[in-house]
PDB file of C-alpha atoms and ligand atoms in Angstrom:
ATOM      1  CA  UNK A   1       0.000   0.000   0.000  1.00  0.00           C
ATOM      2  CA  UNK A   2       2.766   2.775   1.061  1.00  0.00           C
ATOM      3  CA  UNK A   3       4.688   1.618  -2.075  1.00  0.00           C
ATOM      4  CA  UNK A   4       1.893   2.227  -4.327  1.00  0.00           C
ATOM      5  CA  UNK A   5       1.353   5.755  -3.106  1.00  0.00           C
ATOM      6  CA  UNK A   6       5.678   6.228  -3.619  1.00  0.00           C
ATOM      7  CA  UNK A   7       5.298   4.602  -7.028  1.00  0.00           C
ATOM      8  CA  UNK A   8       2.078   6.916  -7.898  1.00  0.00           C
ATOM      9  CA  UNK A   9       4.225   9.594  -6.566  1.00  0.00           C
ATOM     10  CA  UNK A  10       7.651   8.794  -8.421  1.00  0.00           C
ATOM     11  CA  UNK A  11       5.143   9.195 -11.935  1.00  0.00           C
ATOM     12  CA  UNK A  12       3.443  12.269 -10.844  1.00  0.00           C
ATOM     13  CA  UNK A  13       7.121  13.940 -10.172  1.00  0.00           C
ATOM     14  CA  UNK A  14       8.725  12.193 -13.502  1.00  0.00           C
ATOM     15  CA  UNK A  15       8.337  15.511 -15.139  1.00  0.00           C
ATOM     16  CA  UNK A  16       9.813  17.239 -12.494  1.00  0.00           C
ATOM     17  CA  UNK A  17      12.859  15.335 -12.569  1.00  0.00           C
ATOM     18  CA  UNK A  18      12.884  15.376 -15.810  1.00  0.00           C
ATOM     19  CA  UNK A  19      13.505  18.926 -16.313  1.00  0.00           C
ATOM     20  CA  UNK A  20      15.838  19.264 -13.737  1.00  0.00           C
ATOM     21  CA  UNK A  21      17.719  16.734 -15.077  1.00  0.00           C
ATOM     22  CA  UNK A  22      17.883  19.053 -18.015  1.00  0.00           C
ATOM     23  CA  UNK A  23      19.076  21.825 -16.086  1.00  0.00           C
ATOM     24  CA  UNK A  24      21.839  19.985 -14.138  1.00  0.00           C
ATOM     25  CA  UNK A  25      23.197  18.872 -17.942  1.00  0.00           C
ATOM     26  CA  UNK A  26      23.308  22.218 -19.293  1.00  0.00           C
ATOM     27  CA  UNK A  27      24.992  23.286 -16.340  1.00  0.00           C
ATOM     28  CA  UNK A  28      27.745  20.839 -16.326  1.00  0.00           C
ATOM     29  CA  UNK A  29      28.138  20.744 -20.258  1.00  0.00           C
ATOM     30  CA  UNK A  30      29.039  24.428 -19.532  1.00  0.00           C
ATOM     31  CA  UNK A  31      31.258  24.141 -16.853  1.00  0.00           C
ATOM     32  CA  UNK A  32      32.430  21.060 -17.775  1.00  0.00           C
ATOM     33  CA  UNK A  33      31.809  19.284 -14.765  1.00  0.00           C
ATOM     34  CA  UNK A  34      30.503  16.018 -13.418  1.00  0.00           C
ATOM     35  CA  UNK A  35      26.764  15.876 -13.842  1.00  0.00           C
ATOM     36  CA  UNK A  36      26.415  14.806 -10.028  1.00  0.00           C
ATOM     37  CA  UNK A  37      27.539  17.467  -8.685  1.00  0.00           C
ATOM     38  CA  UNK A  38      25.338  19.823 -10.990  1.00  0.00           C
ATOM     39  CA  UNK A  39      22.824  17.954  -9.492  1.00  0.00           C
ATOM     40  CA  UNK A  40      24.086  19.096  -5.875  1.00  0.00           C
ATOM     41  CA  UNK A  41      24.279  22.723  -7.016  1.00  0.00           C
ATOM     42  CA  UNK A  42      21.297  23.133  -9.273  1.00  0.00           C
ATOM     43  CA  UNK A  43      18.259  20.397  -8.303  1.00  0.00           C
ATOM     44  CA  UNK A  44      16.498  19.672  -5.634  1.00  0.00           C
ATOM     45  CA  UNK A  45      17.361  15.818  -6.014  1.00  0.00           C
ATOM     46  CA  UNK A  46      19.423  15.646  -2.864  1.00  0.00           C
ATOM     47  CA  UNK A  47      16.236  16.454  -1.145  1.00  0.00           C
ATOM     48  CA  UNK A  48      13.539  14.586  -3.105  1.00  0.00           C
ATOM     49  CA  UNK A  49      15.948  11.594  -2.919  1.00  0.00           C
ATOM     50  CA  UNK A  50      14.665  11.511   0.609  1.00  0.00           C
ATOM     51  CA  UNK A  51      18.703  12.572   1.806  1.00  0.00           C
ATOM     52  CA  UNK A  52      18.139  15.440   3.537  1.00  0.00           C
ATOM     53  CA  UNK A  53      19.832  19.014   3.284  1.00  0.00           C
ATOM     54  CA  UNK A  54      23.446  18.458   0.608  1.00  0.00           C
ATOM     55  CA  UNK A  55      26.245  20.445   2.261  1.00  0.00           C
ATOM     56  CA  UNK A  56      28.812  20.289   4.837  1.00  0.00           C
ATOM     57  CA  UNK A  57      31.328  19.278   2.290  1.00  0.00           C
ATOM     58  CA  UNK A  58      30.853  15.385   2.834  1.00  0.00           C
ATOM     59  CA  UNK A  59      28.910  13.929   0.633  1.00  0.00           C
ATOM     60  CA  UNK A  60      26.375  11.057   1.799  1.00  0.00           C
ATOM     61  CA  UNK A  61      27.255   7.013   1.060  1.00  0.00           C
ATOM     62  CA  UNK A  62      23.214   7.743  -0.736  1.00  0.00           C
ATOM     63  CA  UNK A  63      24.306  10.441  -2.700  1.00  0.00           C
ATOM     64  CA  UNK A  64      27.670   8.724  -3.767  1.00  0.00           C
ATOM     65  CA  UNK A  65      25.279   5.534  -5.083  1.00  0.00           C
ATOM     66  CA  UNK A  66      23.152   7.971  -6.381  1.00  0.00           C
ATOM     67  CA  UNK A  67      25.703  10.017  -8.294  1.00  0.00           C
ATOM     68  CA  UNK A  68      27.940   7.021  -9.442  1.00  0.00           C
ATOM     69  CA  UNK A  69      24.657   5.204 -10.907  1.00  0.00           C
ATOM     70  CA  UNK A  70      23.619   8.707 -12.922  1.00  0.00           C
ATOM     71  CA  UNK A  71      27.701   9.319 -14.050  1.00  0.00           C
ATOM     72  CA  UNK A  72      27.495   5.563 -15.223  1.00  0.00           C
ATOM     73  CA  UNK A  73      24.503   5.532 -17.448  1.00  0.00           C
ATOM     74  CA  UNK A  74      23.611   6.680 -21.098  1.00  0.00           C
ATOM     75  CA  UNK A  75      21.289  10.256 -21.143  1.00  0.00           C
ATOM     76  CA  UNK A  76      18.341   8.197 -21.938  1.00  0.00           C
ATOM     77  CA  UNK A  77      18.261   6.380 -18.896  1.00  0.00           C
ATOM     78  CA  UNK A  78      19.302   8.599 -16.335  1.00  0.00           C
ATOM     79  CA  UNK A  79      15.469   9.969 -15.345  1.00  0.00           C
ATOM     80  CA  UNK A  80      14.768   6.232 -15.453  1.00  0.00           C
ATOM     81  CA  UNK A  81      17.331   5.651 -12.688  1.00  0.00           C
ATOM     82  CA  UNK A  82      16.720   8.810 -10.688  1.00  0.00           C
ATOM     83  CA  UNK A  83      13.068   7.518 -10.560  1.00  0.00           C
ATOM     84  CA  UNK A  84      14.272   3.844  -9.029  1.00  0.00           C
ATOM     85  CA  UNK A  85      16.093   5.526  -6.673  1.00  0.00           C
ATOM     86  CA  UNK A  86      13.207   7.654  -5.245  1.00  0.00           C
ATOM     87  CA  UNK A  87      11.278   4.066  -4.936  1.00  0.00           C
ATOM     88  CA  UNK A  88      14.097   3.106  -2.924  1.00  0.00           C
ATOM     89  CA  UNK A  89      14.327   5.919  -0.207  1.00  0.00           C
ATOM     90  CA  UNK A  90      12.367   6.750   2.380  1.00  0.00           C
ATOM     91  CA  UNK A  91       9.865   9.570   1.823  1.00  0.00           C
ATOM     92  CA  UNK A  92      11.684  13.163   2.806  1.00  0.00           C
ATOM     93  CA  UNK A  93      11.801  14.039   6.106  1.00  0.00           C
ATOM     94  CA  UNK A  94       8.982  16.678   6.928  1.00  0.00           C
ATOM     95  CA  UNK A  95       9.015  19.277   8.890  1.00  0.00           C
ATOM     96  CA  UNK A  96       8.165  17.860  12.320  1.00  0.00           C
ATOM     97  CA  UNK A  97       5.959  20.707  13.418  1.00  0.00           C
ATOM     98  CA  UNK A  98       3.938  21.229  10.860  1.00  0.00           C
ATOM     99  CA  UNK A  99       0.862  23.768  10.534  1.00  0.00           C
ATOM    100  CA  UNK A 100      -1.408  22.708   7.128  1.00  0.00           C
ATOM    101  CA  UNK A 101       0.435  23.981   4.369  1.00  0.00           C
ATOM    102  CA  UNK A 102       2.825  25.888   6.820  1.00  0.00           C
ATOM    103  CA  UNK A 103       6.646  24.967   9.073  1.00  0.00           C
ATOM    104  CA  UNK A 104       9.005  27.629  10.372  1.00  0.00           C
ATOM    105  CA  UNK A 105      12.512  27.426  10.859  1.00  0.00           C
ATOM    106  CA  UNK A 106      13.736  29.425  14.350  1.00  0.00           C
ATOM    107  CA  UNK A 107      17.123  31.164  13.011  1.00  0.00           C
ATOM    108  CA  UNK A 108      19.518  33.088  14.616  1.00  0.00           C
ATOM    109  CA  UNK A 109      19.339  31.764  18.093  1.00  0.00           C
ATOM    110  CA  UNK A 110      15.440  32.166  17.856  1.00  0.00           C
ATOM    111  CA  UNK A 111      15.686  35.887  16.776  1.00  0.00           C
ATOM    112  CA  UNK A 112      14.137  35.239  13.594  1.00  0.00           C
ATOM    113  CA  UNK A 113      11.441  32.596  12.025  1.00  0.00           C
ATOM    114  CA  UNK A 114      11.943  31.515   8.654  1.00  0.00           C
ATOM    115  CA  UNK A 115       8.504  30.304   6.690  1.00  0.00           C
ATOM    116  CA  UNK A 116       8.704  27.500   4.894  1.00  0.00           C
ATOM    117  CA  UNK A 117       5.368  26.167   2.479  1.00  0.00           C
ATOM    118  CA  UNK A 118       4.311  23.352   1.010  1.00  0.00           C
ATOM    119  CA  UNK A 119       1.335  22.335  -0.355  1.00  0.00           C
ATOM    120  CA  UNK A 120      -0.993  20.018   1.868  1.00  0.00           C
ATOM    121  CA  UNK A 121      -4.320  20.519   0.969  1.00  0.00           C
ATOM    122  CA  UNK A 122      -5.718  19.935  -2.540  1.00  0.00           C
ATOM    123  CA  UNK A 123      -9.170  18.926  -1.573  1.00  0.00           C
ATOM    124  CA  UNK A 124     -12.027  19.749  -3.609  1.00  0.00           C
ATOM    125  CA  UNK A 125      -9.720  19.770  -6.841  1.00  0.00           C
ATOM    126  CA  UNK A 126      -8.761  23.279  -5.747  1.00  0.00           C
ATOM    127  CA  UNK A 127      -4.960  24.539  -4.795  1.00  0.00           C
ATOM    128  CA  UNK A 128      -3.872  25.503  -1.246  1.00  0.00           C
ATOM    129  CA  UNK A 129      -3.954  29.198  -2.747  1.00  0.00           C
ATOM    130  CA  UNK A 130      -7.845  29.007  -3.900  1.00  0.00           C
ATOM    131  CA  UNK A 131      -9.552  32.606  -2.866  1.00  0.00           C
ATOM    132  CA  UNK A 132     -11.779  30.253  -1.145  1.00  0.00           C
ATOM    133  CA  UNK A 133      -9.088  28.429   0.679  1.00  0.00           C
ATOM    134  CA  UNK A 134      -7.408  31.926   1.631  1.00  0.00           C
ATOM    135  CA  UNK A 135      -9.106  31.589   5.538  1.00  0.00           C
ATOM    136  CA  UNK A 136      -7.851  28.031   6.122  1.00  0.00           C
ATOM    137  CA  UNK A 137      -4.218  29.448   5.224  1.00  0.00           C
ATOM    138  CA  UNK A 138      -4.675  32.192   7.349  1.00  0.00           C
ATOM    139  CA  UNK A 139      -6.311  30.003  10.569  1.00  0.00           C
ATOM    140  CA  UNK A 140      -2.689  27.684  10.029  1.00  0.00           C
ATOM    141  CA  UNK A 141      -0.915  30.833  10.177  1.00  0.00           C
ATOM    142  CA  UNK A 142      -2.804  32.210  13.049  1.00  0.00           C
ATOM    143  CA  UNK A 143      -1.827  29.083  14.743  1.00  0.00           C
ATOM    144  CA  UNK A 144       1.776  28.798  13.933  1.00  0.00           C
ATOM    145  CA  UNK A 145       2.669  32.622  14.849  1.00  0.00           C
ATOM    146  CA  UNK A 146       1.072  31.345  18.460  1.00  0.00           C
ATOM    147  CA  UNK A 147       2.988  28.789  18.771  1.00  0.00           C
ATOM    148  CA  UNK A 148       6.088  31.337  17.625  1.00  0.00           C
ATOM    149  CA  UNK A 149       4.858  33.576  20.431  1.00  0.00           C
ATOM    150  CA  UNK A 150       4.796  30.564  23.304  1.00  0.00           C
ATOM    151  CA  UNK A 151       8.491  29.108  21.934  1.00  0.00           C
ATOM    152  CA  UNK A 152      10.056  31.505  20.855  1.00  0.00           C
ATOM    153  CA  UNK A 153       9.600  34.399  22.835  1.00  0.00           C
ATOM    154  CA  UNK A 154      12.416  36.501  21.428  1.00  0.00           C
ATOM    155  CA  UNK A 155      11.616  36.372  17.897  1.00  0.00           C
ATOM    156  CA  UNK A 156      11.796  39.629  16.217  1.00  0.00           C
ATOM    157  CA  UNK A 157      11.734  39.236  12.602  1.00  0.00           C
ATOM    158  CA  UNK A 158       9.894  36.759  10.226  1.00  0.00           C
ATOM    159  CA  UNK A 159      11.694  35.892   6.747  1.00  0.00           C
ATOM    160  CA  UNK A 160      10.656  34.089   3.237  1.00  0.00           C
ATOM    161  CA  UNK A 161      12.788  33.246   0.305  1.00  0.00           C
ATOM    162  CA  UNK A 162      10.193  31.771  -2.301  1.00  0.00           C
ATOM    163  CA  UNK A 163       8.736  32.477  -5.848  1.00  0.00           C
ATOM    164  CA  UNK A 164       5.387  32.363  -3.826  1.00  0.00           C
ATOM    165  CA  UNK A 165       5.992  36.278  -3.083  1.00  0.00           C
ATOM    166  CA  UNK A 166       5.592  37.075  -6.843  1.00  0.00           C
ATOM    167  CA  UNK A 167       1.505  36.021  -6.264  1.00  0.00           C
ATOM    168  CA  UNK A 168      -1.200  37.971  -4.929  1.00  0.00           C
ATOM    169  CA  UNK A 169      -2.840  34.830  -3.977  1.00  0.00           C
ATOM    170  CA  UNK A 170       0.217  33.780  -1.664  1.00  0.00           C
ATOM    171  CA  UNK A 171       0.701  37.482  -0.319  1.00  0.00           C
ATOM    172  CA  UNK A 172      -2.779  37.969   0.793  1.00  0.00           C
ATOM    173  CA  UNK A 173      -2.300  35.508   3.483  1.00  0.00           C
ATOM    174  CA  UNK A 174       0.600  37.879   4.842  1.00  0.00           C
ATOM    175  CA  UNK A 175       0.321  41.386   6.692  1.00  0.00           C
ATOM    176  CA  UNK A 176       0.802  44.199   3.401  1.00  0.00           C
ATOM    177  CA  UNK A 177       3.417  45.224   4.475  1.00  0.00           C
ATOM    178  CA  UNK A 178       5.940  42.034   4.727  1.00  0.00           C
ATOM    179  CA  UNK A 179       4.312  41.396   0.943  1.00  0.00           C
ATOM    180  CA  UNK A 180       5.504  44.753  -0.207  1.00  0.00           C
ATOM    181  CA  UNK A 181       9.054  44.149   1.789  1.00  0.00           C
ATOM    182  CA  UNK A 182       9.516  41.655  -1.362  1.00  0.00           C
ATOM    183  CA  UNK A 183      12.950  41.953  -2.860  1.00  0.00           C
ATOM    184  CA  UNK A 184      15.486  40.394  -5.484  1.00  0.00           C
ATOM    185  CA  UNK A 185      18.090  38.801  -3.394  1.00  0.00           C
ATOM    186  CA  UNK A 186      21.559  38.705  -4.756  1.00  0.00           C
ATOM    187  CA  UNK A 187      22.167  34.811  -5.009  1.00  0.00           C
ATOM    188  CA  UNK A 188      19.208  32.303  -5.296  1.00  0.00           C
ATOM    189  CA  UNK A 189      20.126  28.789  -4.407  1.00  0.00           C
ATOM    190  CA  UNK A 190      18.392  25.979  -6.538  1.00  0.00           C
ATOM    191  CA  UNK A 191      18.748  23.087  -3.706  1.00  0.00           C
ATOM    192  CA  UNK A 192      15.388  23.755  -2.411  1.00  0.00           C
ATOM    193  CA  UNK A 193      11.783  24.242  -3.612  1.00  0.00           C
ATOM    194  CA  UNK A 194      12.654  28.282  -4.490  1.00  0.00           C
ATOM    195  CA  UNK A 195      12.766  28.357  -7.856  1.00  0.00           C
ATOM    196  CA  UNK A 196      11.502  24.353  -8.322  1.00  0.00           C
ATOM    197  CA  UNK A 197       7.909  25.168  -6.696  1.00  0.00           C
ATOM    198  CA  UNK A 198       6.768  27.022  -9.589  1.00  0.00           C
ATOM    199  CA  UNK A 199       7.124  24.108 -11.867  1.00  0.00           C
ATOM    200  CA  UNK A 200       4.663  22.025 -10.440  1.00  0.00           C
ATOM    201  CA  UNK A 201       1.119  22.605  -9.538  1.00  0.00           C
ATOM    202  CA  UNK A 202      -0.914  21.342  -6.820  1.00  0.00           C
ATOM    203  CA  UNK A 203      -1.228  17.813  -8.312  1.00  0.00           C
ATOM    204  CA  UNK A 204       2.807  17.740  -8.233  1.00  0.00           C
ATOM    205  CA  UNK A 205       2.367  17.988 -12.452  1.00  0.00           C
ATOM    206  CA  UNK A 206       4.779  19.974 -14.439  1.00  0.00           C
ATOM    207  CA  UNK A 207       2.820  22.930 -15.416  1.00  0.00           C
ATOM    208  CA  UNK A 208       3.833  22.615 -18.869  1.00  0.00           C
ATOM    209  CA  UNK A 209       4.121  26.650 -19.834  1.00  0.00           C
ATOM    210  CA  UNK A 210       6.586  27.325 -17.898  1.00  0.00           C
ATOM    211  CA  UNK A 211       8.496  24.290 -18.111  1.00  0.00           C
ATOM    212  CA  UNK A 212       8.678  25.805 -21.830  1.00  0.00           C
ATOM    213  CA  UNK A 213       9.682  29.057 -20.812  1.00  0.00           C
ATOM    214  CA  UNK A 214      12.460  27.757 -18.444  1.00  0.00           C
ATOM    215  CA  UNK A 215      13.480  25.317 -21.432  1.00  0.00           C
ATOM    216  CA  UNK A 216      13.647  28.471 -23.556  1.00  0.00           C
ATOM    217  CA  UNK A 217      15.094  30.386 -21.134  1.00  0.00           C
ATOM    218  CA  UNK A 218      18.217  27.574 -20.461  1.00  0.00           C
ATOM    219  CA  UNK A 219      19.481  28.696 -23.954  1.00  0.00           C
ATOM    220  CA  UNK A 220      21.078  31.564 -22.238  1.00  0.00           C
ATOM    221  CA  UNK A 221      21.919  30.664 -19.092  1.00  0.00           C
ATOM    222  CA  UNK A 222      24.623  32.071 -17.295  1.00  0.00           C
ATOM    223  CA  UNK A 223      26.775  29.550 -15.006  1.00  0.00           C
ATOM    224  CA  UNK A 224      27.412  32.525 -12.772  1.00  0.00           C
ATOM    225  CA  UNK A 225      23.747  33.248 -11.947  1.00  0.00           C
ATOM    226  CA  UNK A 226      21.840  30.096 -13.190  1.00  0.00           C
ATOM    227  CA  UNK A 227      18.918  31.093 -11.382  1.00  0.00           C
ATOM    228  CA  UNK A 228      18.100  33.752 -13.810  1.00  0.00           C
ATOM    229  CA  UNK A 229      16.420  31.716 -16.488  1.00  0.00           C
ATOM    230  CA  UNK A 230      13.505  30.799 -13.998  1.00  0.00           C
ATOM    231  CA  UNK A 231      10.043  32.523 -15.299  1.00  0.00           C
ATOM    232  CA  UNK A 232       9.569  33.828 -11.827  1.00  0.00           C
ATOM    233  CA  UNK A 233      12.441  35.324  -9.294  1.00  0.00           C
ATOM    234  CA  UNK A 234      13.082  34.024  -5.931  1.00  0.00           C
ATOM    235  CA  UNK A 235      12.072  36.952  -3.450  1.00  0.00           C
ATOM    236  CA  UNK A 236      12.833  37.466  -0.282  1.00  0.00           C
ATOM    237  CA  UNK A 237      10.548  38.866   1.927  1.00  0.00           C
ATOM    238  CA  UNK A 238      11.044  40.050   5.763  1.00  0.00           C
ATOM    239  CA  UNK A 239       8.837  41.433   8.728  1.00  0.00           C
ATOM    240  CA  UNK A 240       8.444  42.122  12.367  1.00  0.00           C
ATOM    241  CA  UNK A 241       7.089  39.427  14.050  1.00  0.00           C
ATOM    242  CA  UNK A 242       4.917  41.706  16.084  1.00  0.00           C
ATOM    243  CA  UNK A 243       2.954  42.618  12.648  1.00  0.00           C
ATOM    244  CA  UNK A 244       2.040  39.394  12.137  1.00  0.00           C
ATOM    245  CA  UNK A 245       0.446  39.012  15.566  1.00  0.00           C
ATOM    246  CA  UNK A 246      -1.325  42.158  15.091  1.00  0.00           C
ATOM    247  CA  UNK A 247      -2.810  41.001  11.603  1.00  0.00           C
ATOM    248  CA  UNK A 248      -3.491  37.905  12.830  1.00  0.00           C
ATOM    249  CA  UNK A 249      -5.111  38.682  15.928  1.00  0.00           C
ATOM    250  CA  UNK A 250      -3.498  36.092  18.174  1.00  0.00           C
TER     251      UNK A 250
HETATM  252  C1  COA B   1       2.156  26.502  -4.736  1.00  0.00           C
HETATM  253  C2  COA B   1       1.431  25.511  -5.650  1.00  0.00           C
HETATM  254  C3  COA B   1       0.452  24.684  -4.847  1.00  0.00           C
HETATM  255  C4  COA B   1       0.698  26.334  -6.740  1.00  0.00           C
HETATM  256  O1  COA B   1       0.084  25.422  -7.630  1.00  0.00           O
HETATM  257  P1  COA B   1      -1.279  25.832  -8.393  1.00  0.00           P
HETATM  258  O2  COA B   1      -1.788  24.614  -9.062  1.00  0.00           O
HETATM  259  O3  COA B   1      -0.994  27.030  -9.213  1.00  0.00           O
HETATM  260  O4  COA B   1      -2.165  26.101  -7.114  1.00  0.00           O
HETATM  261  P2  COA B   1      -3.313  27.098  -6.730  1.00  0.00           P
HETATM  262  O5  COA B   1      -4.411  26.884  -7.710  1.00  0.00           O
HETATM  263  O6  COA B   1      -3.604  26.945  -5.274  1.00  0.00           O
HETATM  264  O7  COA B   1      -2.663  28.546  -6.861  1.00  0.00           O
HETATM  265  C5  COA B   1      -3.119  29.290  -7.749  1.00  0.00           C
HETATM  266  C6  COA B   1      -3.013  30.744  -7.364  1.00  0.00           C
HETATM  267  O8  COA B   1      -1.719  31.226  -7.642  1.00  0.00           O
HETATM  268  C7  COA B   1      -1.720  31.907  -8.895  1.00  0.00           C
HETATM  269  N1  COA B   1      -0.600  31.360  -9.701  1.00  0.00           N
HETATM  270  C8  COA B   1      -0.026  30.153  -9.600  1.00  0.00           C
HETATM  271  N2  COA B   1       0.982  30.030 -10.507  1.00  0.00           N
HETATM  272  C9  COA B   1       1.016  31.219 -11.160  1.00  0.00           C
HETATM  273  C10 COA B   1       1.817  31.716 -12.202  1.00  0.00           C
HETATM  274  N3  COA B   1       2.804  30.982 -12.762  1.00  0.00           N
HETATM  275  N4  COA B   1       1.604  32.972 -12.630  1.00  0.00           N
HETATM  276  C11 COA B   1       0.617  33.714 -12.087  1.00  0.00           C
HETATM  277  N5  COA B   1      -0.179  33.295 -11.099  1.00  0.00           N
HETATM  278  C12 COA B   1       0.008  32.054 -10.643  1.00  0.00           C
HETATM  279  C13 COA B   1      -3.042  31.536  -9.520  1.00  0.00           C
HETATM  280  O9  COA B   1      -3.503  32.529 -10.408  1.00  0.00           O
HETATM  281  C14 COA B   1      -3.955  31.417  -8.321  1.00  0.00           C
HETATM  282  O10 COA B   1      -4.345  32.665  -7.800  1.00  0.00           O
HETATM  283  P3  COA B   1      -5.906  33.103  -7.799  1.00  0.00           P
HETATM  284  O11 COA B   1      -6.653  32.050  -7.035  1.00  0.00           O
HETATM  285  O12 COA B   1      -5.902  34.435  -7.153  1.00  0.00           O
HETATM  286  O13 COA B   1      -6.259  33.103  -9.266  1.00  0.00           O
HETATM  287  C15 COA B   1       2.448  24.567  -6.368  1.00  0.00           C
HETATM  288  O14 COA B   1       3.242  25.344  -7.240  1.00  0.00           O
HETATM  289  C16 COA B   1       3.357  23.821  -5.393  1.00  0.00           C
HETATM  290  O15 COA B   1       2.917  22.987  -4.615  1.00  0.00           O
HETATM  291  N6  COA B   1       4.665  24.106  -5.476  1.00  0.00           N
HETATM  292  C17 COA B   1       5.643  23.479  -4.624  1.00  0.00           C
HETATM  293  C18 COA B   1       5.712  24.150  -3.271  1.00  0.00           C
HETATM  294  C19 COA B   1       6.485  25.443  -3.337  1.00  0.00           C
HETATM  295  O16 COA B   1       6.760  26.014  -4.365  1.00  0.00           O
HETATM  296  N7  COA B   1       6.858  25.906  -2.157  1.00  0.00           N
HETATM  297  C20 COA B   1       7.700  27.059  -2.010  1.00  0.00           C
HETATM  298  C21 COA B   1       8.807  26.675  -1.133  1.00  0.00           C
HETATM  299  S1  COA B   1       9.927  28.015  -0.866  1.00  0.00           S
END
């Protein structure tokens, strides 16, 4: 039973390997390195491979299977293998306080919360960022800035990093004036769900526009600042924590 819902899941996200598979390629037939550790730099695989946050400078025994497998095989097989290896692993680790679609990270010794999302509710047929699911987002919110308030005591600033700040529909939930803090940032990783997220929609399908657009885009994509080609920007966004209490009402 679990590995039929992994082995529905591996096809739903095929496409969404798929392209970054792409990417990672054109990134290391540019800089002429190995193709696994494109993948470390520029894909969320390390992640969706179930292995947790890449860095630190070691690289996991997973990741070396992982890696050694993908160097090893022809082009044409290499999403086939990538999709094995998801049946193989453990689903990722979620956050382990979770609120709906909602998690925050404490930072800086609990000075500042960063918000993560990810999309748990597609009930209905409808996204997590329906108009008519907008009071559900902003209950899990509610709840999660109380919990901030009871744990974390000293928090002072809230922070995002997502493409979710380019939509209305994903800054209504916030107070205005964290949406309108939104910003370019300098450097935009492409380990995470930043940039990735606005491939898929709620079904975890490729949204197939701007997987065009991003395929179009890779023709002129600069090694220095890869994240560029994405249809939407990573933005940051940042707030006092005392706003969102006040918009909130807790
Ligand atoms: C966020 C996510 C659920 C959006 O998927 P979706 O199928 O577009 O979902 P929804 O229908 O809930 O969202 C649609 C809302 O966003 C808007 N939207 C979504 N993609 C858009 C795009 N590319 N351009 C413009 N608007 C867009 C829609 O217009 C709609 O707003 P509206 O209701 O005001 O019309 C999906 O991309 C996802 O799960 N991504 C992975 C998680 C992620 O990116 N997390 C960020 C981690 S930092």
């Amino acid at each position: 039973m679990v590995m039929d819902a992994r082995r529905e899941q591996a096809e739903r996200l095929r496409g969404y390997f798929e392209v970054q598979l792409l990417f990672a390629e054109a990134m290391a037939e540019k800089t002429s390195r190995p193709l696994s550790d494109a993948c470390l730099e520029v894909t969320n695989l390390h992640r969706r491979l179930g292995l947790g946050r890449a860095g630190g400078g070691t690289v996991s025994a997973g990741w070396a299977r992982y890696a050694d497998g993908l160097e090893r095989r022809p082009r044409a097989e290499r999403l086939d293998w990538t999709l094995d290896f998801f049946l193989e692993t453990p689903p990722e680790e979620s956050a382990s306080l979770r609120f709906g679609c909602f998690s925050y990270e404490p930072q800086d010794a609990g000075q500042v919360v960063r918000i993560h999302f990810s999309n748990r509710d597609s009930e209905g047929g409808q996204g997590p960022l329906a108009r008519a699911k907008a009071e559900r987002r902003i209950s899990e919110l509610r709840e999660m800035f109380g919990h901030v308030r009871t744990h974390h005591p000293g928090a002072q600033t809230v922070r995002g990093g997502s493409w979710l700040y380019n939509l209305e529909a994903y800054r209504r939930l916030f107070p205005p004036d964290y949406g309108a803090s939104r910003f370019e940032p300098e450097r935009v990783r492409l380990d995470g769900t930043s940039s990735w997220g606005q491939l898929l929609d709620f079904r975890e399908s490729v949204k197939p526009a701007v997987r065009q657009a991003l395929l179009d885009n890779m023709r002129h994509l600069d090694i220095a600042a890869p994240w560029k080609v994405f249809p939407m920007r990573a933005l940051g966004a940042q707030g006092a924590v005392e706003d969102f209490r006040r918009f909130y009402g807790g």
